[in-house]
XYZ file of C-alpha atoms in Angstrom:
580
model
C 61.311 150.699 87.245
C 63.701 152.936 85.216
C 64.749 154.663 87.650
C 66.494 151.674 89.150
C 67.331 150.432 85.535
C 69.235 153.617 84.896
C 71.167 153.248 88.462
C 72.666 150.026 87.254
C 73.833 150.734 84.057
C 75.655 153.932 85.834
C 77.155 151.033 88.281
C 78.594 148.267 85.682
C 77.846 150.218 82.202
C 74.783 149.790 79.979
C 76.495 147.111 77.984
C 75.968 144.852 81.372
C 72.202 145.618 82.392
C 70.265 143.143 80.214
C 66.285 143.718 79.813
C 64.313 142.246 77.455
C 63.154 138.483 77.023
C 65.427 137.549 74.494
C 68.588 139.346 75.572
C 67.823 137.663 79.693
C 66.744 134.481 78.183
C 70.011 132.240 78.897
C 69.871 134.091 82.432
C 66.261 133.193 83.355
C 65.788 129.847 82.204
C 67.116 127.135 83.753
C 69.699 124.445 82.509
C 67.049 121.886 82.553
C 63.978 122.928 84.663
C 62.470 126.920 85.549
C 61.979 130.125 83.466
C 60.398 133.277 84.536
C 60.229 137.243 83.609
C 63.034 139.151 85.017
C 62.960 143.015 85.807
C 66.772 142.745 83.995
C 69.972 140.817 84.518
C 73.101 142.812 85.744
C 76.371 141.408 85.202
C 78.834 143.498 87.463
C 82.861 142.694 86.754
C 84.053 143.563 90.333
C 82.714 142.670 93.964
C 82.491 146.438 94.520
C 79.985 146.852 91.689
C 78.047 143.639 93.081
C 77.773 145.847 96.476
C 76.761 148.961 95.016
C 73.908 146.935 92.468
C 73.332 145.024 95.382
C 72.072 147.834 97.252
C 70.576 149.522 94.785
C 68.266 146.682 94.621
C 67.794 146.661 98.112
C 66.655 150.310 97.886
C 63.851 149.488 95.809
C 62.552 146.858 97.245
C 62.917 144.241 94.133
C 63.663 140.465 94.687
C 67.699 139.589 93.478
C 68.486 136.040 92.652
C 72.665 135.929 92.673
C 73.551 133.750 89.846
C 76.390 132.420 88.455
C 77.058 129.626 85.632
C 73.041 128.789 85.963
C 73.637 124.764 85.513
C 71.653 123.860 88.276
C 69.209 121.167 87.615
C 66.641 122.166 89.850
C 65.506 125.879 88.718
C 67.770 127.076 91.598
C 68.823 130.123 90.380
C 66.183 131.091 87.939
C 62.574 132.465 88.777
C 59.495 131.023 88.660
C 57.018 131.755 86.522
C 54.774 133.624 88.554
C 53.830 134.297 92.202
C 56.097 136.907 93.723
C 54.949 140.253 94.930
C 57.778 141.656 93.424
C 59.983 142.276 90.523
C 63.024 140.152 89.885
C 66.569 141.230 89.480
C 69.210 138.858 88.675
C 73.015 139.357 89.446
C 74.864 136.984 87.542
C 78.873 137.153 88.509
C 80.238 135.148 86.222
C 82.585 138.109 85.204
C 84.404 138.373 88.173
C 85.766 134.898 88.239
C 89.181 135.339 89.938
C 91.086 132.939 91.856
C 93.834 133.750 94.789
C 96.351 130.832 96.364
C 96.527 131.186 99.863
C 100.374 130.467 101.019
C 101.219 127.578 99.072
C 98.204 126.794 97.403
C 96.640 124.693 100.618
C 93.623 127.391 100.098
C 92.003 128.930 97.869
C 90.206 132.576 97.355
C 87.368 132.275 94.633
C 85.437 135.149 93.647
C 81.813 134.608 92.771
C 82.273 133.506 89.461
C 84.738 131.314 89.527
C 83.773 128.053 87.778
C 85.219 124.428 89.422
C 86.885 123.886 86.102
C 88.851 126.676 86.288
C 89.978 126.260 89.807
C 90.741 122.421 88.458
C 93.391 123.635 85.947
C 94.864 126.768 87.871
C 95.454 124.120 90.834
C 97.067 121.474 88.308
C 100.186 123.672 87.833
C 100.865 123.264 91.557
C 99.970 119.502 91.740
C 96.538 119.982 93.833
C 93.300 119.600 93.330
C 89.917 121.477 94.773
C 86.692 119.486 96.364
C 85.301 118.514 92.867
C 86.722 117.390 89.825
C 85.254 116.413 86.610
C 81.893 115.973 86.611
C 79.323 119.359 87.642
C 82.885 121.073 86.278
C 81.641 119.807 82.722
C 79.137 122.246 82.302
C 80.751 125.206 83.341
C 79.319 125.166 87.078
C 80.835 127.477 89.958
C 82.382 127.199 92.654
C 80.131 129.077 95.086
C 77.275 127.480 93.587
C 78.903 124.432 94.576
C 79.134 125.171 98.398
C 75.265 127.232 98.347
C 74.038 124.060 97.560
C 76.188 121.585 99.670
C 76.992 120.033 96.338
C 78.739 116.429 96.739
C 80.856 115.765 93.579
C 82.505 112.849 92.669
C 85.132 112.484 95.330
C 84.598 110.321 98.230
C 87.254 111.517 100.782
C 85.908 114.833 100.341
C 82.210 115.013 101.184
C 79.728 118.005 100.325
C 81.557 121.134 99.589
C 81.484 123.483 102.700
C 83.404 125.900 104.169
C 82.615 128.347 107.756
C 85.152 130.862 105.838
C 83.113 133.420 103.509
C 82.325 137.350 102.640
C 78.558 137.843 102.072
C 75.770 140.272 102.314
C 72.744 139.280 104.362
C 69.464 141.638 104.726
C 68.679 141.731 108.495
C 65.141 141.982 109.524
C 64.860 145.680 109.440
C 65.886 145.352 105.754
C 69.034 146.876 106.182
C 71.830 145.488 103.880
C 75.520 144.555 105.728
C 78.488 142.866 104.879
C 79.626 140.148 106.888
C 83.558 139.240 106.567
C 84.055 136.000 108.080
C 86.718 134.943 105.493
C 89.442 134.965 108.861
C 91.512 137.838 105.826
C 91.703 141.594 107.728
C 90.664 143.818 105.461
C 88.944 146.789 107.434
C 85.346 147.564 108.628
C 83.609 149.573 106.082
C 82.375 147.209 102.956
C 83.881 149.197 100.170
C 87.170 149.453 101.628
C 86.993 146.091 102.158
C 85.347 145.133 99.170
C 88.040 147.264 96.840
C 90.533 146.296 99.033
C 90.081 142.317 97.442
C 89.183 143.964 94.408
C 92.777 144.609 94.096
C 94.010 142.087 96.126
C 95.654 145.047 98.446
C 95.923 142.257 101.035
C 99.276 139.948 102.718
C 100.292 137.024 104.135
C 100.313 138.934 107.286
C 96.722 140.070 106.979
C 95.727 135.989 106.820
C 95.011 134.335 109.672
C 96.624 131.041 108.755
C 95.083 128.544 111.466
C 91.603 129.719 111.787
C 89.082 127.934 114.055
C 86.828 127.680 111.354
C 86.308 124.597 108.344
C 87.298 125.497 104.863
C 86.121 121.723 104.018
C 84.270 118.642 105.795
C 87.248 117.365 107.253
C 84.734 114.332 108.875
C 83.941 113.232 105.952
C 86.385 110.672 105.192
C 85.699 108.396 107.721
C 81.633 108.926 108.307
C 81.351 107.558 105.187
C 83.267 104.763 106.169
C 80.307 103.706 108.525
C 78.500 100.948 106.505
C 75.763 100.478 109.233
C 74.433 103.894 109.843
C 71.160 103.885 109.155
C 71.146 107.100 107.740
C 72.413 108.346 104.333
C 75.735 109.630 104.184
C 75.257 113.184 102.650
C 72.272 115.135 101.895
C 71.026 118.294 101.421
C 68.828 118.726 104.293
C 71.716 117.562 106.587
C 72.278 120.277 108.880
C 75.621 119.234 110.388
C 76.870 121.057 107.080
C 74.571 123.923 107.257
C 76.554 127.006 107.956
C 75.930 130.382 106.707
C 76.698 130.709 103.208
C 77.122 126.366 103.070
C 73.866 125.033 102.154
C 72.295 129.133 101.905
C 70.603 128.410 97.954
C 70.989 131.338 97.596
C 69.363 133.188 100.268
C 72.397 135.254 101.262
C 74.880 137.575 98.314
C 78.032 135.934 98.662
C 81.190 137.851 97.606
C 84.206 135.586 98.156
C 85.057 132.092 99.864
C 88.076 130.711 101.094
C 88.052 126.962 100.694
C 91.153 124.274 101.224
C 92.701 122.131 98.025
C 94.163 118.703 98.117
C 97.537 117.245 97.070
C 96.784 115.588 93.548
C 96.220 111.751 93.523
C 99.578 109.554 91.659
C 99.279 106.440 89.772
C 95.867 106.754 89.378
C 94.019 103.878 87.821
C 90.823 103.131 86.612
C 89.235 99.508 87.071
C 85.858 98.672 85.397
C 83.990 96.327 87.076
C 80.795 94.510 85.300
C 78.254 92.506 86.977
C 74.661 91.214 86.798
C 73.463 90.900 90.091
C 73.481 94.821 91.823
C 74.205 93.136 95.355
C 77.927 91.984 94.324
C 78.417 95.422 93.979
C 77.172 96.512 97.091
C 79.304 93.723 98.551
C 82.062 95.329 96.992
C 81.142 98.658 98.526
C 80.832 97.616 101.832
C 84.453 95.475 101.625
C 86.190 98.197 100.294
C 84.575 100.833 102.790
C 85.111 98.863 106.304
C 88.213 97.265 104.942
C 90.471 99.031 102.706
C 93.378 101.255 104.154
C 93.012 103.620 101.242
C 89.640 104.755 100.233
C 88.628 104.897 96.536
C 89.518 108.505 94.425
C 85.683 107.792 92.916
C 83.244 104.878 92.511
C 80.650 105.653 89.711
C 77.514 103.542 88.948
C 75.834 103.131 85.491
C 73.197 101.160 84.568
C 73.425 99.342 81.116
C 70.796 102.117 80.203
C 71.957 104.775 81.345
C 75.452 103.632 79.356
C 73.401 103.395 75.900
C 71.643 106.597 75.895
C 74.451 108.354 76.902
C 76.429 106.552 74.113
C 74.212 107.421 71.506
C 72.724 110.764 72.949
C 75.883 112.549 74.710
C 77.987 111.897 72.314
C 78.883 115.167 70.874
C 78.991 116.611 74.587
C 81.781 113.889 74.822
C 83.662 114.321 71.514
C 83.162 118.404 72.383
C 84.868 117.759 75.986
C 87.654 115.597 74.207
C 88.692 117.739 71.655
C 88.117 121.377 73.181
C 88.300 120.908 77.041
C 86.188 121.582 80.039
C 86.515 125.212 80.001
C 84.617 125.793 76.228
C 81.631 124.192 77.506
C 80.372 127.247 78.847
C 80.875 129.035 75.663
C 79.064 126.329 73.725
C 75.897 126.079 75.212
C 75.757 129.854 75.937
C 76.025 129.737 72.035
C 73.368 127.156 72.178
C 70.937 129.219 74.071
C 71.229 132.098 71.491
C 70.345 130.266 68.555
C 67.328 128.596 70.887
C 66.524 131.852 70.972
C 66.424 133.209 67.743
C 64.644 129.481 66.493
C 61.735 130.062 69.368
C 61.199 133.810 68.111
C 60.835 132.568 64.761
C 58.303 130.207 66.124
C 60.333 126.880 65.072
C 60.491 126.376 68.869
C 63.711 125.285 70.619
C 64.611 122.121 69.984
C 66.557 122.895 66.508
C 69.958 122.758 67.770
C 69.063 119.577 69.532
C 67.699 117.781 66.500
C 71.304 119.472 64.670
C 74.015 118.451 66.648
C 72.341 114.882 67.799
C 71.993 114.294 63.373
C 75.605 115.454 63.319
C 76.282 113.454 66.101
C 75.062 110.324 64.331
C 77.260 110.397 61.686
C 80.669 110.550 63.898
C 81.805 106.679 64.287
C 82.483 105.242 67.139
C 83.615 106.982 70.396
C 83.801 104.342 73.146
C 86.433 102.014 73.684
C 85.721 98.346 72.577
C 86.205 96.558 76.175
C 83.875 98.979 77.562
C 80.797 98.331 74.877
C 81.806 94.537 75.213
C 80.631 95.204 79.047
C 77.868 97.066 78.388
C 76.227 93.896 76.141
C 77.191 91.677 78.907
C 76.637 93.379 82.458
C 73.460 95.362 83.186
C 75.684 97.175 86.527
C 78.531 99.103 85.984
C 81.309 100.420 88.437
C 84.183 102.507 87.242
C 86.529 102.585 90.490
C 89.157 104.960 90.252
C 91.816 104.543 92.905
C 95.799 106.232 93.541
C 98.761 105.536 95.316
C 98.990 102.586 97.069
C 94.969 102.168 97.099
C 95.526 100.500 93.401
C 97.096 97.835 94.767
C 95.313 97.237 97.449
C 92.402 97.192 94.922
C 94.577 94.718 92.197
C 94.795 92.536 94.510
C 90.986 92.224 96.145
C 89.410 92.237 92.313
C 91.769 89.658 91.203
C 90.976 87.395 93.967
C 87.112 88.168 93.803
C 86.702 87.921 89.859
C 85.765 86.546 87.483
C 82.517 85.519 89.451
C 79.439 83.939 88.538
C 77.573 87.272 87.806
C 80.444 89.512 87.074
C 84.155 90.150 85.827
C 86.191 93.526 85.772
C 89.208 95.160 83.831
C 91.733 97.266 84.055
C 91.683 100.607 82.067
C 94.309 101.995 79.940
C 94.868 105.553 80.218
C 91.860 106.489 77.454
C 89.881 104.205 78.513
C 89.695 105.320 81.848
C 89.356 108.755 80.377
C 86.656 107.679 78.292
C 84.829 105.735 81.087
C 84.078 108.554 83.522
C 83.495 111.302 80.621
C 80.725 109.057 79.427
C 79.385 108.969 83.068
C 79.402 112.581 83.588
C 77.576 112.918 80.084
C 74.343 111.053 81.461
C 72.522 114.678 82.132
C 72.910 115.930 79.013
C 71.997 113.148 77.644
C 68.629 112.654 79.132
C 68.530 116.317 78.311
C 68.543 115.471 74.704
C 66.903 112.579 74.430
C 63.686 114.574 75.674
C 64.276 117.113 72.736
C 64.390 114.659 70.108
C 61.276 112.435 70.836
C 58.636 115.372 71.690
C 56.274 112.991 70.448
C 56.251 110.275 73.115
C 58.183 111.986 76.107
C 56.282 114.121 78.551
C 59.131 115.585 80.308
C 61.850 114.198 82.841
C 61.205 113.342 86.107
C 64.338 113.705 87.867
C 65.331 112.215 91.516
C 68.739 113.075 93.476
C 68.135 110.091 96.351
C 70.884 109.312 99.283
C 69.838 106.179 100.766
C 70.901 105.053 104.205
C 74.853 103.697 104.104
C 73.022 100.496 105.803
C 71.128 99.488 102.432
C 71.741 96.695 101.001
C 68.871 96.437 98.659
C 70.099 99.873 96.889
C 68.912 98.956 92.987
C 65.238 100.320 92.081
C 62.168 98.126 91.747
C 59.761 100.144 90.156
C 56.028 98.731 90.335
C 54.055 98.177 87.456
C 51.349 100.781 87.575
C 54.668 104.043 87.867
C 56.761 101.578 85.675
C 54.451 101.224 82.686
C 54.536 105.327 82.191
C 57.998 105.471 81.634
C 59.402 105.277 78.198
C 63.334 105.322 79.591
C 64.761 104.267 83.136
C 68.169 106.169 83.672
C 70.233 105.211 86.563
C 73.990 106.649 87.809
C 75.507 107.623 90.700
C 78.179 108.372 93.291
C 77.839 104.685 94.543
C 79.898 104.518 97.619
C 78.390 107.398 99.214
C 75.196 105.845 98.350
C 73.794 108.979 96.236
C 71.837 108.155 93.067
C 70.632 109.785 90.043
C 67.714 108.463 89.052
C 65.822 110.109 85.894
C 62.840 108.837 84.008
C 62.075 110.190 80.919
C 58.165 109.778 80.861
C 55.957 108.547 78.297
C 53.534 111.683 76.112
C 50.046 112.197 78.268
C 51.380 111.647 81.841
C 50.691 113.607 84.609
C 54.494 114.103 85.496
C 54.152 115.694 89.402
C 51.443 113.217 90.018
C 54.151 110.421 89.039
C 56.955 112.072 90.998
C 54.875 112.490 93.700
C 53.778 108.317 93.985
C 58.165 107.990 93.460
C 58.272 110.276 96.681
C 56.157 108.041 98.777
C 58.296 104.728 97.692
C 61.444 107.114 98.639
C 60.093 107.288 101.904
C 59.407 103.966 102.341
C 63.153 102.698 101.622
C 64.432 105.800 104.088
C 65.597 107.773 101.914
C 66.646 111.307 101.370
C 65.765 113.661 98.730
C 67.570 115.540 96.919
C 71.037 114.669 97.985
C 73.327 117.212 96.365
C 70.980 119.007 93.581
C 69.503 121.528 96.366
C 65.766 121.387 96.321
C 65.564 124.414 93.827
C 61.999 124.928 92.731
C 61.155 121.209 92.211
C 61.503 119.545 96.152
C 59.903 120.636 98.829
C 62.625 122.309 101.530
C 62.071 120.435 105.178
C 60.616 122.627 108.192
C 64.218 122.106 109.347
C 65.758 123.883 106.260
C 63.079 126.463 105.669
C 64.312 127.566 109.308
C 67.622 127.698 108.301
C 66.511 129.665 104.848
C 64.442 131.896 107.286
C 67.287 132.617 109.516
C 69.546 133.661 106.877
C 67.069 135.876 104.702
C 64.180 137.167 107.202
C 62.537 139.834 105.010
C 62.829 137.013 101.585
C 64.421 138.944 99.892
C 67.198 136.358 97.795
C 65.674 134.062 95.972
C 62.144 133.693 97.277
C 60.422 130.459 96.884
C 63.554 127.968 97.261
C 62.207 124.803 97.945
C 58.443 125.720 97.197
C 58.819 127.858 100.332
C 57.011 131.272 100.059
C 57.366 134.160 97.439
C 56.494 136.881 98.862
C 58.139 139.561 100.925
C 58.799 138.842 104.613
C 57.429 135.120 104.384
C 54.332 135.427 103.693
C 52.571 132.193 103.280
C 51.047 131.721 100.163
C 49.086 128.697 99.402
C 51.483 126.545 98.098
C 54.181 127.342 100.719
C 50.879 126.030 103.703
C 50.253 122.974 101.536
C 54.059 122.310 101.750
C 53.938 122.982 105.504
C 51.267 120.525 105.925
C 52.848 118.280 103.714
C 56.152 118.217 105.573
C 55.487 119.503 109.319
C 54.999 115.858 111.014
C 57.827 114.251 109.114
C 60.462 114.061 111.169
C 64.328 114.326 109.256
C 66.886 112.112 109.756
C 70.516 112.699 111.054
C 73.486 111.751 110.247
């Protein structure tokens, strides 16, 4: 299509319409799962650009996956291999990244591209803080990316990030492209005034309507979670209480601009570290603290001895990179990464170089943990870091003095670094796993990757695997956001295993325990989407246009079934979802 190829470059400049495998590569293949061909990648700098590329795409009837830091672990927002009826277009907006304060600072304005790390440190001047904090934010990953995809973070006052306040483009079922400005801002009726009108920021306070009807967070969240004895999980991705246009869309609508609240920043923060043996004194301590406490926790990460290990020994330079050069380099690193992955599979010495590289160099650097922390990690196989603030840490002091040391367990109080230290070794478990497939090609298949909630009633929350799905693992890695019950649960499988086949027996013990899957990854291209959500995919997107076969849905133009979208139908159509 060169015609269309020449339309974009005239729209954000040649230097910004990528074609070609290697120059798309980083673009079309995924953080950790998906790759597929790509008609090009545009890269537009303003929302009026996105419009005008946007349409342009729409006027020749190509498929447009909106992208933008592309650290999803699903294959989200990169195309499959193969299957669509037509070609792909990828608008990444990671150029047009900027970031407004609304009045004070109590909301925020974030343009497509604007990454959760920098809204972190442009809200730390002011003393406030936005949904997530360090964790996704490692990586580079965005903020609308975060609320497509009902993304849960860390943070358990907060919930899934959602708002009801956004600027997007949907395709109607004519196939006519609009603009829908719902972000409660006055900005005009056409969509370039409006859309230059932000550009420039040519709006005011007085243009802003201040109390709006609509949610710029889950402002329920705080105390459902709270509710020990629902037998349903807390947060998930299929949860349509927090389905709302652009909140939960994966992609299946353009969006332009959200408007989202912050939160005053936590004082006194500490970090306790809490070992035990025996997984149901820590779901004791869950529910106590949950039903009980007058201040709820900041965070409450789980890691499993295991998971503590390998990421000791195979995140380590992601940690000593974070320490030394910040959150926001990340991005610049592993696009670096991907580049030289490139240039090593061209020259057919495939593209685990760098891996093999920086884990060697990696191996040399002494080491990075603090001492009290690997003391727990020979002695506990269960790990909680509990961060708490304000008066919540002594309200905490007090109940894990009283409770410990116990039979099966015994906690600690960080220092500064070490509390540091404890969480950026949780939040370097994926990359871990990541590279501890590229360094043993010889006896790991692949990861298998689940993103459970389980029901806030469980009790019984730690994984018995039996022995005929437990003897084809080489490497059990468990983590999580523990008091909202959401697990990470990755398996790096032994060489010769049939990988779906295995996830697919792990589904079926899911079910059994009530859970729900995935819980804040999105389904992406790996999890079947429920009938519930393909509805709500449907509704949004009518002609499929955006980022056709989500959740193993259909590829091809106005929903047409294709086989594997009817054997996910059959699959799925008597199961009935639960609510929260």
């Amino acid at each position: 299509m060169p015609e269309l190829i020449d339309e974009l470059r005239q729209i954000v400049g040649p230097r910004h319409v990528l074609v070609g495998d290697r120059a798309t590569r980083r673009f079309r293949k995924g953080y950790r799962y998906g790759e597929g061909p790509v008609l090009a990648v545009v890269r537009p700098a303003t929302l009026l650009e996105q419009w005008r590329a946007l349409k342009a795409c729409v006027d020749h009837d190509v498929i447009v996956i909106c992208q933008a830091a592309n650290t999803g672990l699903t294959g989200g927002s990169t195309p499959l291999a193969g299957g669509y009826d037509r070609p792909i277009v990828i608008i990444n907006t990671l150029r047009n990244d900027r970031i407004d304060r609304i009045g004070k600072g109590e909301q925020v304005l974030c343009m497509p591209g604007a990454t959760l790390d920098k809204l972190e440190r442009n809200l730390r001047t002011i003393q406030r803080e936005p949904h997530s904090v360090i964790g996704s934010s490692c990586i580079g990953a965005s903020v609308t990316g975060g609320v497509c995809n009902n993304s849960g973070g860390s943070l358990i006052r907060r919930g899934p990030a959602y708002t009801q306040l956004a600027l997007y483009a949907q395709i109607d079922a004519d196939g006519v492209l609009r603009l829908v400005n719902h972000l409660g801002i006055e900005l005009g009726t056409d969509p370039e005034v409006i859309l230059d009108r932000l550009d420039k920021g040519q709006y005011g306070e007085d243009d802003i309507n201040k109390s709006p009807n609509e949610w710029a967070s889950d402002r329920e969240y705080h105390l459902h979670v709270r509710d020990v004895d629902a037998s349903t999980p807390a947060r998930f991705n299929a949860d349509s209480r927090r389905h709302f246009e652009c909140s939960g869309s994966a992609g299946k609508l353009a969006v332009f601009a959200l408007r989202l609240d912050t939160f005053p920043a936590d004082e006194d923060v500490t970090v306790f570290y809490i070992g035990s043996n025996d997984p149901a004194e820590l779901e004791s301590i869950r529910r106590d603290i949950l039903s009980g406490f007058e201040n709820l926790p900041i965070a409450g990460e789980y890691l499993h001895r295991g998971a503590y290990e390998l990421t000791r020994r195979y995140g380590k330079d992601l940690f000593l990179f974070i320490k030394h050069f910040g959150t926001e380099n990340v991005p610049k690193a592993f696009a670096a990464k991907s580049w030289f992955d490139g240039i090593t599979e061209r020259l057919g010495l495939g593209t685990t170089l760098s891996d093999r590289l920086l884990q060697g160099f990696a191996n040399l650097m002494p080491e990075h943990l603090p001492a009290r922390m690997n003391a727990f990690r020979d002695r506990y196989a269960h790990h909680l870091l509990l961060k708490m603030g304000g008066a919540g840490t002594d309200e905490a002091r007090a109940y894990l003095s009283a409770r410990f040391p116990s039979a099966d367990g015994a906690f600690f109080e960080c220092t500064p670094e070490e509390g540091t230290a404890a969480y950026l070794n949780r939040f370097s478990v994926g990359g871990a796993v990541v590279r501890y497939r590229a360094v043993h090609p010889k006896t790991v298949e692949n990861i298998v990757a689940l993103d459970i909630a389980l029901p806030r009633n469980t009790r019984d929350w730690f994984e018995t695997l039996p022995a005929e799905i437990d003897d084809k693992i080489e490497f059990k890695v468990y983590c999580g956001h523990f008091f909202c019950h959401v697990l990470h649960q990755e398996y790096l499988v032994k060489k010769g295993v049939d990988c779906l086949e295995l996830e697919h027996k792990m589904w079926g013990l899911l079910d059994q325990r009530g859970a729900e899957y995935p819980a804040e990854h999105n389904v992406g291209h790996l999890y079947p989407a429920k009938p519930a959500l393909r509805e709500f995919y449907k509704s949004l997107d009518p002609t499929n246009s955006f980022n056709p076969g989500i959740g193993q849905t259909s590829q091809l133009k106005n929903w047409k079934e294709d086989e594997a979208a009817s054997a996910v139908a059959q699959l799925f159509g008597a199961k009935s979802e639960a609510r929260p």
